[in-house]
Amino acid sequence: MSSVTVLQGAGFDGAIEIRDAGLLGMITLRGDLASPTLNAAVKTATGTAPPEMGQIVHADAQSCAWMSPDELMIFAPYAQADEITAQITGDLADHHALAVNVSDARAVFDLSGNAIRDVLSKGTPVDLSPDALGLNVVRRTRLGQVAVAFWFTSETTARLVCFRSVGAYMLTWLSTAADPAAQVDYH
Amino acid sequence: MLHLTCPNCGQMVDETDLHAGGQAHITRHGAGASDADFEDYLFMRKNPKGVHFERWRHVYGCGKWFHAARCTTTLQVFGTYSAQTLTPPKPLITKIKKLRPEWEGFEK
Ligand SMILES: [Zn+2]
């Protein structure tokens, strides 16, 4: 049986373009983020040191996002997720830490266009002005009625992650908020 | 609208990103406690008009608990601080006393 994303390629073109990011490896790592061993394990897995609080760092095909004071999320090619999870688990065998492959538990959206900040503003209390939310700042918050994380990779591109179980709702919500007849032109 | 700064992730967040956890710093009487103490722990809460210490969870964000001191009538926020403490930090108490000279002070 082959893996599929919950969106199965669905998207929407309106005030912004909404795309299924496709199968993506995601590994949740919980542990002491100050531990040199944990930091070394992340560097082996991603090629980069973990990010500062609230940030995401990118290196080649991998990224690493700060999710909470004891949690990172590693993004990698889908096919490598199990291998990376095993490598981190091995590196941290003697530590109080946990790495889990959650690739199939999430839905990932790629957003592009000039109105991303306007569209997201319709459903989250976060201040989305460029001064308040710069590039590669991971913001975990509420969008519509569900928990999401999003970050801007450029002024016109952003990535958004939510739980797989609400992926279809999220696509409907985003498509409604991006209705061309309901543009805000604020940001 | 209430905004609190989560001390765990540094973000200033809206009330709708948070989950209210009720009065802070209550003593958790458990097995072996007297009926009166257990009743206090389960049911008795303060309901001040003014300075209040509360527990909040950044539920839509980093997921962590923290403490907040605020005024229940004006929503003025005096400060937020770590969940890993049994009493409010002294500098915060001093700050609130300065802002609200009539305040009777922190009582368990
Ligand atoms: Zn937080």
Short mmCIF file of C-alpha atoms and ligand atoms in Angstrom, two decimals:
data_model
loop_
_atom_site.label_atom_id
_atom_site.label_comp_id
_atom_site.label_asym_id
_atom_site.label_seq_id
_atom_site.Cartn_x
_atom_site.Cartn_y
_atom_site.Cartn_z
CA MET A 1 0.00 0.00 0.00
CA SER A 2 1.42 3.37 -0.93
CA SER A 3 1.28 6.43 1.30
CA VAL A 4 -0.94 9.37 0.46
CA THR A 5 -1.40 12.81 1.98
CA VAL A 6 -4.81 13.64 3.41
CA LEU A 7 -5.24 16.33 0.75
CA GLN A 8 -4.35 13.93 -2.08
CA GLY A 9 -3.08 16.81 -4.17
CA ALA A 10 -6.08 19.08 -3.64
CA GLY A 11 -5.50 22.82 -3.69
CA PHE A 12 -7.11 26.16 -4.45
CA ASP A 13 -6.32 29.25 -6.52
CA GLY A 14 -7.78 32.49 -5.25
CA ALA A 15 -6.39 35.47 -3.35
CA ILE A 16 -3.45 33.13 -2.73
CA GLU A 17 -2.42 29.75 -4.13
CA ILE A 18 -2.94 26.85 -1.76
CA ARG A 19 -1.07 23.62 -2.49
CA ASP A 20 -0.72 20.19 -0.90
CA ALA A 21 2.97 20.11 0.09
CA GLY A 22 2.97 16.39 -0.65
CA LEU A 23 4.46 13.60 1.41
CA LEU A 24 6.90 15.10 3.87
CA GLY A 25 8.98 13.48 6.59
CA MET A 26 8.29 14.92 10.05
CA ILE A 27 9.96 13.81 13.24
CA THR A 28 8.99 15.12 16.65
CA LEU A 29 11.90 15.21 19.06
CA ARG A 30 11.31 15.84 22.74
CA GLY A 31 14.11 16.23 25.23
CA ASP A 32 16.44 18.69 26.93
CA LEU A 33 17.22 21.20 24.18
CA ALA A 34 20.25 22.42 26.15
CA SER A 35 21.87 18.97 26.02
CA PRO A 36 25.02 18.85 23.84
CA THR A 37 24.23 15.22 22.92
CA LEU A 38 20.75 16.17 21.69
CA ASN A 39 22.17 19.08 19.72
CA ALA A 40 24.77 16.79 18.14
CA ALA A 41 22.08 14.24 17.22
CA VAL A 42 20.04 16.99 15.51
CA LYS A 43 23.11 18.21 13.65
CA THR A 44 23.80 14.69 12.39
CA ALA A 45 20.18 14.34 11.28
CA THR A 46 19.73 17.74 9.65
CA GLY A 47 23.19 19.13 8.94
CA THR A 48 22.43 22.17 11.07
CA ALA A 49 22.33 23.07 14.74
CA PRO A 50 18.81 23.40 16.25
CA PRO A 51 17.20 26.83 15.85
CA GLU A 52 16.84 29.54 18.44
CA MET A 53 13.55 29.78 20.33
CA GLY A 54 10.62 30.33 17.96
CA GLN A 55 12.60 29.85 14.74
CA ILE A 56 13.04 27.34 11.92
CA VAL A 57 16.39 26.65 10.24
CA HIS A 58 16.89 25.05 6.85
CA ALA A 59 19.75 22.96 5.47
CA ASP A 60 19.52 21.23 2.08
CA ALA A 61 16.46 18.97 2.18
CA GLN A 62 16.11 19.19 5.97
CA SER A 63 14.64 21.78 8.30
CA CYS A 64 14.39 21.98 12.06
CA ALA A 65 11.71 23.97 13.87
CA TRP A 66 11.52 25.04 17.52
CA MET A 67 8.10 23.93 18.77
CA SER A 68 8.28 24.38 22.55
CA PRO A 69 10.95 24.57 25.29
CA ASP A 70 11.45 20.79 25.06
CA GLU A 71 10.33 20.00 21.53
CA LEU A 72 11.75 20.24 18.00
CA MET A 73 10.21 19.20 14.70
CA ILE A 74 12.55 17.91 12.02
CA PHE A 75 11.43 18.05 8.38
CA ALA A 76 13.08 15.72 5.88
CA PRO A 77 12.28 13.77 2.72
CA TYR A 78 9.44 11.35 3.45
CA ALA A 79 11.47 8.21 2.63
CA GLN A 80 14.20 9.15 5.13
CA ALA A 81 11.97 9.76 8.15
CA ASP A 82 12.26 6.26 9.66
CA GLU A 83 16.02 6.22 9.20
CA ILE A 84 16.45 9.65 10.82
CA THR A 85 14.16 8.68 13.70
CA ALA A 86 16.27 5.55 14.30
CA GLN A 87 19.52 7.54 14.12
CA ILE A 88 18.29 10.09 16.70
CA THR A 89 16.88 7.36 18.95
CA GLY A 90 20.26 5.58 18.82
CA ASP A 91 22.26 8.75 19.48
CA LEU A 92 20.05 9.57 22.48
CA ALA A 93 19.75 6.01 23.83
CA ASP A 94 21.14 7.01 27.23
CA HIS A 95 19.16 10.24 27.44
CA HIS A 96 15.66 11.16 28.54
CA ALA A 97 14.43 11.97 25.04
CA LEU A 98 11.92 10.70 22.51
CA ALA A 99 11.92 10.82 18.71
CA VAL A 100 8.76 9.82 16.82
CA ASN A 101 8.02 9.70 13.10
CA VAL A 102 4.80 11.72 12.80
CA SER A 103 4.91 12.16 9.00
CA ASP A 104 1.50 10.59 8.46
CA ALA A 105 -0.10 12.44 11.37
CA ARG A 106 0.09 15.89 9.80
CA ALA A 107 -1.22 17.83 6.80
CA VAL A 108 1.14 20.34 5.21
CA PHE A 109 0.13 23.27 2.99
CA ASP A 110 2.32 25.44 0.79
CA LEU A 111 0.89 28.93 0.42
CA SER A 112 2.05 31.50 -2.12
CA GLY A 113 0.96 34.95 -3.26
CA ASN A 114 0.86 38.50 -2.03
CA ALA A 115 -2.14 38.12 0.28
CA ILE A 116 -0.99 35.33 2.64
CA ARG A 117 -0.90 37.68 5.63
CA ASP A 118 -4.41 38.94 4.82
CA VAL A 119 -5.83 35.44 4.40
CA LEU A 120 -4.33 34.06 7.63
CA SER A 121 -5.41 37.18 9.54
CA LYS A 122 -9.03 36.19 9.01
CA GLY A 123 -8.68 33.27 11.38
CA THR A 124 -5.81 33.77 13.81
CA PRO A 125 -5.27 36.30 16.62
CA VAL A 126 -1.56 36.54 15.69
CA ASP A 127 -0.23 39.92 14.55
CA LEU A 128 0.80 39.09 10.99
CA SER A 129 2.44 42.39 10.09
CA PRO A 130 5.94 41.78 8.65
CA ASP A 131 7.47 43.68 11.58
CA ALA A 132 5.79 41.39 14.12
CA LEU A 133 6.20 38.12 12.21
CA GLY A 134 9.38 37.96 10.16
CA LEU A 135 10.69 35.22 7.92
CA ASN A 136 11.33 31.75 9.36
CA VAL A 137 9.61 32.56 12.64
CA VAL A 138 7.46 29.56 13.55
CA ARG A 139 4.15 30.61 14.99
CA ARG A 140 1.96 28.01 16.65
CA THR A 141 -1.55 29.31 17.10
CA ARG A 142 -5.19 28.85 16.21
CA LEU A 143 -6.51 29.19 12.63
CA GLY A 144 -10.25 28.96 12.34
CA GLN A 145 -10.93 26.41 15.05
CA VAL A 146 -7.82 24.23 14.85
CA ALA A 147 -4.23 24.28 16.05
CA VAL A 148 -1.67 25.12 13.36
CA ALA A 149 1.97 26.08 12.94
CA PHE A 150 3.08 28.35 10.13
CA TRP A 151 6.13 30.27 9.00
CA PHE A 152 7.03 32.52 6.09
CA THR A 153 9.90 31.37 3.89
CA SER A 154 9.73 34.62 1.85
CA GLU A 155 7.36 37.59 1.72
CA THR A 156 5.17 35.66 -0.75
CA THR A 157 5.57 32.04 0.40
CA ALA A 158 4.62 30.30 3.62
CA ARG A 159 4.18 26.77 4.90
CA LEU A 160 1.39 25.69 7.24
CA VAL A 161 1.09 22.46 9.23
CA CYS A 162 -1.93 21.06 11.05
CA PHE A 163 -3.13 17.65 12.24
CA ARG A 164 -4.07 15.23 9.48
CA SER A 165 -7.54 14.72 10.97
CA VAL A 166 -8.41 18.38 10.31
CA GLY A 167 -6.59 18.66 6.96
CA ALA A 168 -9.78 18.69 4.89
CA TYR A 169 -11.34 21.30 7.19
CA MET A 170 -8.17 23.40 6.89
CA LEU A 171 -8.29 23.30 3.09
CA THR A 172 -11.95 24.36 3.11
CA TRP A 173 -11.21 27.10 5.61
CA LEU A 174 -8.20 28.41 3.67
CA SER A 175 -10.11 28.28 0.36
CA THR A 176 -12.99 30.26 1.86
CA ALA A 177 -10.63 32.84 3.38
CA ALA A 178 -8.84 33.11 0.03
CA ASP A 179 -12.04 33.71 -1.95
CA PRO A 180 -11.11 36.27 -4.65
CA ALA A 181 -14.34 38.17 -3.88
CA ALA A 182 -13.30 38.64 -0.24
CA GLN A 183 -9.91 40.29 -0.51
CA VAL A 184 -8.88 42.62 2.29
CA ASP A 185 -5.82 44.41 0.86
CA TYR A 186 -4.60 45.31 4.33
CA HIS A 187 -1.07 43.95 4.65
CA MET B 1 -9.44 41.33 25.13
CA LEU B 2 -6.80 39.78 27.36
CA HIS B 3 -3.24 39.37 26.07
CA LEU B 4 -0.59 37.52 28.06
CA THR B 5 3.09 36.96 27.28
CA CYS B 6 3.91 33.27 27.61
CA PRO B 7 7.20 33.04 29.54
CA ASN B 8 7.92 29.62 27.95
CA CYS B 9 8.02 30.75 24.31
CA GLY B 10 8.17 34.54 24.66
CA GLN B 11 5.10 35.17 22.54
CA MET B 12 2.45 37.73 23.41
CA VAL B 13 -0.74 35.76 22.85
CA ASP B 14 -4.44 36.37 22.71
CA GLU B 15 -6.79 34.83 25.27
CA THR B 16 -8.23 32.53 22.58
CA ASP B 17 -4.81 30.85 22.20
CA LEU B 18 -4.87 30.04 25.92
CA HIS B 19 -6.68 27.75 28.31
CA ALA B 20 -7.61 29.16 31.71
CA GLY B 21 -6.43 27.02 34.62
CA GLY B 22 -8.07 28.88 37.51
CA GLN B 23 -6.58 30.23 40.70
CA ALA B 24 -2.84 29.75 41.14
CA HIS B 25 -0.79 28.53 44.09
CA ILE B 26 -3.52 26.45 45.76
CA THR B 27 -2.34 23.77 48.14
CA ARG B 28 -3.19 20.32 46.85
CA HIS B 29 -4.42 18.39 49.85
CA GLY B 30 -4.59 14.69 49.05
CA ALA B 31 -4.70 11.34 50.77
CA GLY B 32 -4.59 11.65 54.57
CA ALA B 33 -5.80 15.26 54.61
CA SER B 34 -8.63 16.41 56.87
CA ASP B 35 -12.10 16.74 55.35
CA ALA B 36 -11.91 20.52 55.77
CA ASP B 37 -8.54 20.79 53.96
CA PHE B 38 -9.73 18.52 51.17
CA GLU B 39 -12.90 20.58 50.76
CA ASP B 40 -10.78 23.75 50.61
CA TYR B 41 -8.62 22.25 47.90
CA LEU B 42 -11.53 20.98 45.82
CA PHE B 43 -14.05 23.77 46.10
CA MET B 44 -12.89 26.94 47.82
CA ARG B 45 -11.54 29.64 45.50
CA LYS B 46 -10.95 33.36 45.81
CA ASN B 47 -13.04 35.70 43.75
CA PRO B 48 -11.25 39.03 44.16
CA LYS B 49 -12.22 42.32 42.61
CA GLY B 50 -8.70 43.38 41.72
CA VAL B 51 -5.34 41.59 41.86
CA HIS B 52 -5.57 37.87 41.06
CA PHE B 53 -2.99 35.13 40.47
CA GLU B 54 -3.93 32.54 37.88
CA ARG B 55 -2.69 29.49 35.97
CA TRP B 56 -2.85 29.55 32.18
CA ARG B 57 -1.84 27.05 29.53
CA HIS B 58 -0.57 28.14 26.11
CA VAL B 59 -2.72 25.44 24.59
CA TYR B 60 -2.65 26.47 20.91
CA GLY B 61 1.04 27.37 21.07
CA CYS B 62 3.93 25.80 22.96
CA GLY B 63 1.52 23.79 25.12
CA LYS B 64 3.15 24.81 28.40
CA TRP B 65 1.62 26.08 31.64
CA PHE B 66 2.55 29.39 33.23
CA HIS B 67 1.34 31.83 35.88
CA ALA B 68 -0.15 35.28 35.39
CA ALA B 69 -1.01 38.15 37.74
CA ARG B 70 -3.73 40.48 36.53
CA CYS B 71 -6.55 42.73 37.67
CA THR B 72 -9.97 41.12 37.32
CA THR B 73 -11.75 44.43 36.77
CA THR B 74 -9.42 46.34 34.40
CA LEU B 75 -7.62 43.31 32.83
CA GLN B 76 -4.33 45.11 33.57
CA VAL B 77 -1.62 42.46 33.41
CA PHE B 78 1.05 42.84 36.11
CA GLY B 79 3.21 40.03 34.83
CA THR B 80 3.57 36.39 33.84
CA TYR B 81 6.01 33.92 35.35
CA SER B 82 7.12 30.29 35.46
CA ALA B 83 4.70 27.53 36.45
CA GLN B 84 7.49 25.97 38.52
CA THR B 85 6.97 28.05 41.65
CA LEU B 86 4.72 27.82 44.71
CA THR B 87 4.47 31.60 45.24
CA PRO B 88 4.67 34.68 42.99
CA PRO B 89 8.19 36.10 42.50
CA LYS B 90 9.13 38.88 44.94
CA PRO B 91 9.87 41.52 42.23
CA LEU B 92 6.35 41.01 40.85
CA ILE B 93 4.79 41.47 44.30
CA THR B 94 6.79 44.67 44.74
CA LYS B 95 5.65 45.90 41.33
CA ILE B 96 1.97 45.22 42.09
CA LYS B 97 2.25 46.94 45.50
CA LYS B 98 3.63 50.02 43.78
CA LEU B 99 0.82 50.03 41.18
CA ARG B 100 -1.92 49.17 43.69
CA PRO B 101 -0.97 50.60 47.12
CA GLU B 102 -4.36 49.53 48.54
CA TRP B 103 -3.74 45.85 47.66
CA GLU B 104 -3.58 43.65 50.77
CA GLY B 105 -0.73 41.55 49.36
CA PHE B 106 -0.41 37.93 48.27
CA GLU B 107 -2.11 35.41 50.52
CA LYS B 108 -2.20 31.67 49.96
ZN ZN C 1 4.05 29.54 24.97
#
